[in-house]
Structure formats: C-alpha cells, structure tokens
Tab-separated table of C-alpha atoms in Angstrom:
chain	number	residue	atom	x	y	z
A	1	UNK	CA	117.932	137.749	97.976
A	2	UNK	CA	116.293	134.566	99.259
A	3	UNK	CA	114.965	132.033	96.756
A	4	UNK	CA	111.158	131.656	96.777
A	5	UNK	CA	109.768	128.374	98.063
A	6	UNK	CA	107.066	128.368	95.380
A	7	UNK	CA	107.043	129.391	91.729
A	8	UNK	CA	104.143	129.650	89.294
A	9	UNK	CA	104.504	128.307	85.738
A	10	UNK	CA	104.876	131.841	84.360
A	11	UNK	CA	107.619	132.594	86.887
A	12	UNK	CA	109.463	129.432	85.887
A	13	UNK	CA	109.129	130.328	82.208
A	14	UNK	CA	110.577	133.782	82.891
A	15	UNK	CA	113.421	132.167	84.804
A	16	UNK	CA	114.189	129.884	81.866
A	17	UNK	CA	114.001	132.731	79.347
A	18	UNK	CA	116.347	134.874	81.436
A	19	UNK	CA	118.936	132.116	81.764
A	20	UNK	CA	122.102	133.460	80.190
A	21	UNK	CA	124.313	131.336	77.931
A	22	UNK	CA	127.252	129.798	79.741
A	23	UNK	CA	130.177	127.572	78.936
A	24	UNK	CA	129.771	125.794	82.260
A	25	UNK	CA	128.958	122.079	82.264
A	26	UNK	CA	126.103	122.828	84.679
A	27	UNK	CA	122.859	124.609	83.933
A	28	UNK	CA	121.824	127.627	85.973
A	29	UNK	CA	118.293	126.217	86.262
A	30	UNK	CA	117.780	122.494	86.782
A	31	UNK	CA	114.283	121.006	86.654
A	32	UNK	CA	113.511	117.724	88.396
A	33	UNK	CA	110.337	115.679	88.120
A	34	UNK	CA	110.007	114.301	91.653
A	35	UNK	CA	106.691	112.510	91.150
A	36	UNK	CA	105.917	109.585	93.453
A	37	UNK	CA	102.856	107.378	93.819
A	38	UNK	CA	101.520	105.299	96.686
A	39	UNK	CA	102.607	101.619	96.645
A	40	UNK	CA	99.036	100.527	95.796
A	41	UNK	CA	98.791	102.867	92.786
A	42	UNK	CA	98.989	101.426	89.244
A	43	UNK	CA	100.756	104.584	88.048
A	44	UNK	CA	104.530	104.512	87.506
A	45	UNK	CA	106.264	107.874	87.932
A	46	UNK	CA	109.341	107.176	85.800
A	47	UNK	CA	107.275	105.704	82.954
A	48	UNK	CA	105.094	108.819	82.872
A	49	UNK	CA	108.216	111.000	82.926
A	50	UNK	CA	109.592	109.176	79.874
A	51	UNK	CA	106.367	109.958	78.013
A	52	UNK	CA	105.928	113.622	78.945
A	53	UNK	CA	107.826	116.278	80.916
A	54	UNK	CA	108.766	119.944	81.169
A	55	UNK	CA	111.513	120.527	78.561
A	56	UNK	CA	114.946	119.701	79.955
A	57	UNK	CA	113.616	118.041	83.096
A	58	UNK	CA	115.233	114.992	84.650
A	59	UNK	CA	113.673	112.361	86.910
A	60	UNK	CA	114.401	112.307	90.637
A	61	UNK	CA	113.491	108.939	92.137
A	62	UNK	CA	112.938	109.674	95.829
A	63	UNK	CA	113.057	105.969	96.642
A	64	UNK	CA	116.497	105.690	95.022
A	65	UNK	CA	118.057	108.868	96.437
A	66	UNK	CA	117.551	107.640	99.989
A	67	UNK	CA	119.154	105.727	102.839
A	68	UNK	CA	118.527	102.077	103.755
A	69	UNK	CA	116.470	101.578	106.913
A	70	UNK	CA	116.363	98.758	109.466
A	71	UNK	CA	112.612	98.369	108.932
A	72	UNK	CA	112.883	98.492	105.152
A	73	UNK	CA	111.276	101.931	104.945
A	74	UNK	CA	111.470	103.770	101.632
A	75	UNK	CA	112.586	107.331	100.710
A	76	UNK	CA	114.413	107.998	103.984
A	77	UNK	CA	116.707	111.027	103.871
A	78	UNK	CA	119.941	110.055	102.022
A	79	UNK	CA	123.458	110.408	103.325
A	80	UNK	CA	125.286	113.632	102.569
A	81	UNK	CA	127.476	111.991	99.940
A	82	UNK	CA	124.579	110.125	98.319
A	83	UNK	CA	122.725	113.417	97.899
A	84	UNK	CA	125.809	115.072	96.415
A	85	UNK	CA	126.391	112.158	94.018
A	86	UNK	CA	122.786	112.412	92.799
A	87	UNK	CA	123.216	116.149	92.216
A	88	UNK	CA	126.340	115.492	90.173
A	89	UNK	CA	124.460	113.006	87.963
A	90	UNK	CA	121.798	115.653	87.378
A	91	UNK	CA	124.428	118.263	86.457
A	92	UNK	CA	123.530	120.311	89.534
A	93	UNK	CA	126.134	122.304	91.411
A	94	UNK	CA	125.662	124.400	94.590
A	95	UNK	CA	124.824	127.513	92.516
A	96	UNK	CA	122.075	125.849	90.437
A	97	UNK	CA	118.481	126.913	90.959
A	98	UNK	CA	116.657	123.591	91.328
A	99	UNK	CA	112.961	123.501	90.395
A	100	UNK	CA	110.977	120.513	91.674
A	101	UNK	CA	107.599	119.439	90.367
A	102	UNK	CA	105.252	116.449	90.369
A	103	UNK	CA	102.337	115.238	88.267
A	104	UNK	CA	99.693	115.575	91.009
A	105	UNK	CA	100.165	119.338	91.214
A	106	UNK	CA	101.418	119.300	94.804
A	107	UNK	CA	102.140	115.952	96.448
A	108	UNK	CA	105.719	114.652	96.497
A	109	UNK	CA	107.600	117.736	95.255
A	110	UNK	CA	107.567	119.385	98.731
A	111	UNK	CA	109.347	116.325	100.128
A	112	UNK	CA	112.007	116.755	97.441
A	113	UNK	CA	112.328	120.441	98.350
A	114	UNK	CA	112.656	119.470	102.013
A	115	UNK	CA	115.597	117.245	101.066
A	116	UNK	CA	117.382	119.991	99.125
A	117	UNK	CA	116.878	122.546	101.892
A	118	UNK	CA	117.992	120.052	104.585
A	119	UNK	CA	121.309	119.733	102.758
A	120	UNK	CA	121.719	123.490	102.592
A	121	UNK	CA	120.739	123.915	98.928
A	122	UNK	CA	118.668	127.036	99.508
A	123	UNK	CA	118.418	127.833	95.807
A	124	UNK	CA	115.495	125.459	95.310
A	125	UNK	CA	111.756	125.887	94.672
A	126	UNK	CA	108.577	123.898	94.048
A	127	UNK	CA	106.502	124.497	90.925
A	128	UNK	CA	103.048	125.174	92.382
A	129	UNK	CA	100.566	123.071	90.439
A	130	UNK	CA	103.290	120.945	88.910
A	131	UNK	CA	103.172	119.504	85.414
A	132	UNK	CA	99.349	119.666	85.052
A	133	UNK	CA	99.247	123.411	85.714
A	134	UNK	CA	102.296	124.017	83.499
A	135	UNK	CA	100.556	122.250	80.632
A	136	UNK	CA	97.134	123.787	81.353
A	137	UNK	CA	98.609	127.291	81.144
A	138	UNK	CA	99.967	126.598	77.683
A	139	UNK	CA	103.667	126.130	78.328
A	140	UNK	CA	105.678	123.657	76.222
A	141	UNK	CA	105.848	119.926	76.890
A	142	UNK	CA	108.655	117.602	75.848
A	143	UNK	CA	107.869	114.064	74.655
A	144	UNK	CA	111.127	113.032	72.974
A	145	UNK	CA	113.594	110.845	74.940
A	146	UNK	CA	115.191	112.823	77.790
A	147	UNK	CA	118.797	113.964	77.391
A	148	UNK	CA	121.199	112.995	80.161
A	149	UNK	CA	122.851	115.956	81.871
A	150	UNK	CA	126.587	116.588	81.816
A	151	UNK	CA	128.000	115.511	85.156
A	152	UNK	CA	128.874	118.299	87.572
A	153	UNK	CA	130.892	118.616	90.770
A	154	UNK	CA	128.960	118.864	94.036
A	155	UNK	CA	131.008	119.032	97.268
A	156	UNK	CA	129.714	116.951	100.165
A	157	UNK	CA	127.189	119.192	101.967
A	158	UNK	CA	126.402	119.415	105.672
A	159	UNK	CA	123.047	117.974	106.670
A	160	UNK	CA	120.911	120.030	109.051
A	161	UNK	CA	120.082	117.380	111.664
A	162	UNK	CA	117.625	119.729	113.331
A	163	UNK	CA	115.210	119.311	110.411
A	164	UNK	CA	114.627	115.586	111.063
A	165	UNK	CA	113.096	113.789	114.035
A	166	UNK	CA	113.907	110.205	115.000
A	167	UNK	CA	111.645	107.567	116.525
A	168	UNK	CA	113.189	108.030	119.965
A	169	UNK	CA	112.643	111.782	119.806
A	170	UNK	CA	109.004	111.290	118.831
A	171	UNK	CA	108.367	108.811	121.643
A	172	UNK	CA	110.005	111.086	124.197
A	173	UNK	CA	107.959	114.055	122.995
A	174	UNK	CA	104.713	112.020	123.101
A	175	UNK	CA	105.019	111.535	126.870
A	176	UNK	CA	104.805	115.267	127.525
A	177	UNK	CA	101.853	117.636	127.706
A	178	UNK	CA	101.769	120.646	125.390
A	179	UNK	CA	100.260	122.776	128.144
A	180	UNK	CA	103.017	122.025	130.639
A	181	UNK	CA	106.082	123.100	128.643
A	182	UNK	CA	106.495	125.507	125.711
A	183	UNK	CA	109.477	123.449	124.500
A	184	UNK	CA	107.249	120.444	123.800
A	185	UNK	CA	106.811	120.019	120.058
A	186	UNK	CA	103.416	120.148	118.414
A	187	UNK	CA	103.117	117.103	116.144
A	188	UNK	CA	100.788	117.356	113.140
A	189	UNK	CA	99.775	114.281	111.126
A	190	UNK	CA	99.153	114.701	107.381
A	191	UNK	CA	97.197	111.462	106.912
A	192	UNK	CA	93.414	111.449	106.537
A	193	UNK	CA	91.290	112.041	109.625
A	194	UNK	CA	89.988	108.458	109.410
A	195	UNK	CA	93.461	106.936	109.471
A	196	UNK	CA	94.384	109.245	112.360
A	197	UNK	CA	91.352	108.085	114.373
A	198	UNK	CA	91.787	104.436	113.444
A	199	UNK	CA	88.458	104.244	111.604
A	200	UNK	CA	90.115	103.747	108.203
A	201	UNK	CA	92.696	101.129	107.269
A	202	UNK	CA	96.266	101.961	106.382
A	203	UNK	CA	97.249	101.369	102.735
A	204	UNK	CA	100.130	99.216	103.957
A	205	UNK	CA	98.914	95.721	104.795
A	206	UNK	CA	99.083	94.680	108.444
A	207	UNK	CA	99.808	98.178	109.753
A	208	UNK	CA	97.511	99.543	112.440
A	209	UNK	CA	95.945	102.941	111.959
A	210	UNK	CA	95.660	105.465	114.795
A	211	UNK	CA	98.046	108.186	115.928
A	212	UNK	CA	100.952	109.179	118.155
A	213	UNK	CA	99.782	110.385	121.594
A	214	UNK	CA	99.256	114.161	121.832
A	215	UNK	CA	99.520	114.613	118.046
A	216	UNK	CA	97.005	116.587	115.958
A	217	UNK	CA	95.258	115.654	112.734
A	218	UNK	CA	96.099	118.063	109.908
A	219	UNK	CA	95.461	116.281	106.578
A	220	UNK	CA	97.838	117.579	103.911
A	221	UNK	CA	94.833	118.318	101.705
A	222	UNK	CA	93.820	121.047	104.198
A	223	UNK	CA	96.710	123.145	102.845
A	224	UNK	CA	95.732	122.624	99.202
A	225	UNK	CA	93.034	123.596	96.735
A	226	UNK	CA	91.869	121.517	93.780
A	227	UNK	CA	91.716	123.058	90.326
A	228	UNK	CA	90.083	121.631	87.231
A	229	UNK	CA	91.717	121.971	83.826
A	230	UNK	CA	89.328	123.911	81.512
A	231	UNK	CA	87.288	121.738	79.148
A	232	UNK	CA	88.479	118.652	80.981
A	233	UNK	CA	87.700	116.470	83.996
A	234	UNK	CA	91.368	116.392	84.974
A	235	UNK	CA	92.263	118.033	88.273
A	236	UNK	CA	95.425	119.116	90.053
A	237	UNK	CA	96.328	120.720	93.362
A	238	UNK	CA	98.008	123.988	94.347
A	239	UNK	CA	98.724	125.607	97.697
A	240	UNK	CA	96.138	127.830	99.338
A	241	UNK	CA	96.799	131.546	99.769
A	242	UNK	CA	98.654	132.585	102.923
A	243	UNK	CA	95.499	133.740	104.774
A	244	UNK	CA	93.810	130.449	103.885
A	245	UNK	CA	96.848	128.458	105.063
A	246	UNK	CA	96.756	130.283	108.380
A	247	UNK	CA	93.029	129.597	108.755
A	248	UNK	CA	93.548	125.918	107.976
A	249	UNK	CA	96.242	125.660	110.640
A	250	UNK	CA	94.070	127.406	113.237
A	251	UNK	CA	91.068	125.206	112.447
A	252	UNK	CA	93.090	122.040	113.114
A	253	UNK	CA	95.348	122.965	116.046
A	254	UNK	CA	93.447	125.861	117.622
A	255	UNK	CA	95.297	128.248	119.905
A	256	UNK	CA	98.590	126.444	119.279
A	257	UNK	CA	98.707	127.911	115.766
A	258	UNK	CA	99.684	131.400	116.860
A	259	UNK	CA	102.478	130.102	119.112
A	260	UNK	CA	103.841	128.052	116.203
A	261	UNK	CA	103.741	130.972	113.766
A	262	UNK	CA	105.387	133.306	116.284
A	263	UNK	CA	108.178	130.797	116.944
A	264	UNK	CA	107.117	130.144	120.535
A	265	UNK	CA	106.244	126.482	119.896
A	266	UNK	CA	108.297	124.058	117.744
A	267	UNK	CA	106.357	121.847	115.355
A	268	UNK	CA	107.030	118.523	113.638
A	269	UNK	CA	105.170	117.127	110.635
A	270	UNK	CA	104.401	113.448	110.094
A	271	UNK	CA	102.352	111.358	107.651
A	272	UNK	CA	102.251	107.758	106.438
A	273	UNK	CA	105.828	107.382	105.234
A	274	UNK	CA	107.422	110.840	105.283
A	275	UNK	CA	106.150	111.984	101.883
A	276	UNK	CA	103.112	114.236	102.392
A	277	UNK	CA	104.572	115.462	105.678
A	278	UNK	CA	106.570	117.561	103.210
A	279	UNK	CA	103.367	119.337	102.125
A	280	UNK	CA	102.727	120.421	105.729
A	281	UNK	CA	106.397	121.368	106.144
A	282	UNK	CA	106.265	123.596	103.064
A	283	UNK	CA	102.920	125.131	104.032
A	284	UNK	CA	104.329	126.026	107.438
A	285	UNK	CA	107.460	127.498	105.862
A	286	UNK	CA	105.257	129.614	103.587
A	287	UNK	CA	103.628	130.950	106.760
A	288	UNK	CA	107.074	131.959	107.998
A	289	UNK	CA	107.430	129.231	110.620
A	290	UNK	CA	111.124	128.775	111.380
A	291	UNK	CA	111.181	125.914	113.890
A	292	UNK	CA	109.619	123.095	111.859
A	293	UNK	CA	110.969	119.551	111.516
A	294	UNK	CA	109.811	116.352	109.799
A	295	UNK	CA	109.510	112.838	111.260
A	296	UNK	CA	111.268	110.878	108.524
A	297	UNK	CA	109.889	107.414	109.390
A	298	UNK	CA	106.423	108.828	110.055
A	299	UNK	CA	103.526	106.512	110.867
A	300	UNK	CA	104.891	103.432	109.083
A	301	UNK	CA	108.033	103.471	111.214
A	302	UNK	CA	106.178	104.333	114.414
A	303	UNK	CA	103.353	101.790	114.107
A	304	UNK	CA	105.691	99.004	112.907
A	305	UNK	CA	107.301	98.839	116.346
A	306	UNK	CA	105.462	96.690	118.891
A	307	UNK	CA	106.520	98.988	121.726
A	308	UNK	CA	104.781	102.054	120.242
A	309	UNK	CA	101.716	103.416	122.009
A	310	UNK	CA	98.905	103.921	119.522
A	311	UNK	CA	95.875	106.076	120.260
A	312	UNK	CA	92.622	106.124	118.308
A	313	UNK	CA	90.519	108.647	120.204
A	314	UNK	CA	90.171	112.256	119.108
A	315	UNK	CA	92.353	114.733	121.016
C-alpha cells in the first residue's frame, strides 16, 4: 500500500499509538521539524525547535542537508551520500515512516518531502497544518531538551534525476512554445504575482524580479487555505481540498491544466529559491500528476546570471 503524501494530526497520533515496540536501533516512525524562514525573517527555526516540538521530533536543517552551489545558493538538493548520512544521524533507515512538518502549517515541509521522495524514500509524509494545527487540536507538545536519536544504517540511495531541472534545461525549454509541442514543459512560478510581473522587489538584494519566458504565475498560496486557531489571532496554513486544488490550477494555467493532470503535458515548479516550489510540487502530486519536476535553483539562480532573459509582462 502506498504511503499517503499528507497526514492530519489525528492520523499521525494514530500512527504513533500503533507503533509496536521493537529492539531495533531505529524507530518505525521518525518525525522531523523541517521549518525554514526567509533570509529577511527575524525568526530562527532551530531556536524555535529547541523551545517547542512534537514529542520525539528532530530538526532537519534544509540549508545544512544540501549541496554547495557555484552561485552560493542555499538548500540545493544534497548528494546521495549526504542525504544518507543525514538519515543515519536521525536514526532513519529505509523502512522508517518519515513525517515532516513545519511551524507555518505548510511552507517548507513539502520541500523536505520532495527531497525524501527524490531519493526513493517513498515512506514519507507531510503533516498538513504542521505544528500549529497539531497543537491547536490538543495533541501533546514537548518542551524539554530534545533527545538525540541512535544512529542507524542507511545505504546510499539512487537519486531520481528526472525530478530536478537544471538552468540549462530551463533556458532550453523557455525558447519553445507550449502550443507547438506537447513535450514542452509547463513552468509554474510559486512567487507572488507582483514578483512574477516585476512590480514588486525580490527579498534578495540586487536581484531583479520578473519571470522566465513562457512561464505561468501560480503563487503557492493559491494551493493553501488559512486557518485561525480558536480564541487566538494565530493562523496557519493547510492544503485545499482536491476539487479546490484543481480549480486553483485551472484558474492560473487555463486549458493546460487538464493536459497536465492527464499526463499529456509535463510540468516544472519554480519559486524564489526552490523552497515553496515544493508546495506546488506536492499539490500537483495530490492531484495525481505524475510528470512533475522542480527547478532547484529557481528564480535566484536564473536571475543571477547576466545571460538570462527576464520578462515582466503578463503572459
């Protein structure tokens, strides 16, 4: 039976309660806080994790479990061995069910799920609503110092190269017309509409806003709904229902949506730095889209190169 991409807090609690005792050094369920904040945010993900977390969770630093990049880009997909080494430090083995969450609700955890799935770790899920929803629904929170996991053994996996797009692939695809060839990839951009059109500044100083030619604006927030914690002003995000996800896709890419869902048109997600592109990737996977990739460098890598063609008009 395939592992669900999303779990609710109650489903995770049931999973934890059903976990059978074992003498193995690895846990059957491993929970990772994969929270990440924009560079201009005052919030620090690891500091917040130290203060409060789902019981037994460990902290996955997506900027640390990554590969170096010629442009100095952060959280690029790690090497196969680096990923395996990180899993071993977390006490994860290939049979572990890995649950990923963040403190926004849904923001960076889909990127973490993308990484696990790209390395063939299919037994992995995102906690829909993350830590805020878990706490709002009355499930336990841990505040004592986290306990380090017992190291496991994780064989070097095989990375699915088809799940990632490079700069050269994106440039080549941008020269082609979607209407001329069904093999041309539809590129969807998770940044805000203003950044896509060049009317808003990028959060990274000196970087031009705008978009890749022939790409479509699909802000990651279009796939999410905002919930408010009762008797509080605090909010968090969760994914829309499947019909709502489909409607959101149609409203942003029009007739191309059906071809994407039916597998007749490949699609690639992009964003500012490869993080919220994961939200679009996961939303598309929830819709059953098979042929979906992610541009790892995303806009920061593309716009940092002087040779890149940048458009600012609506498509």
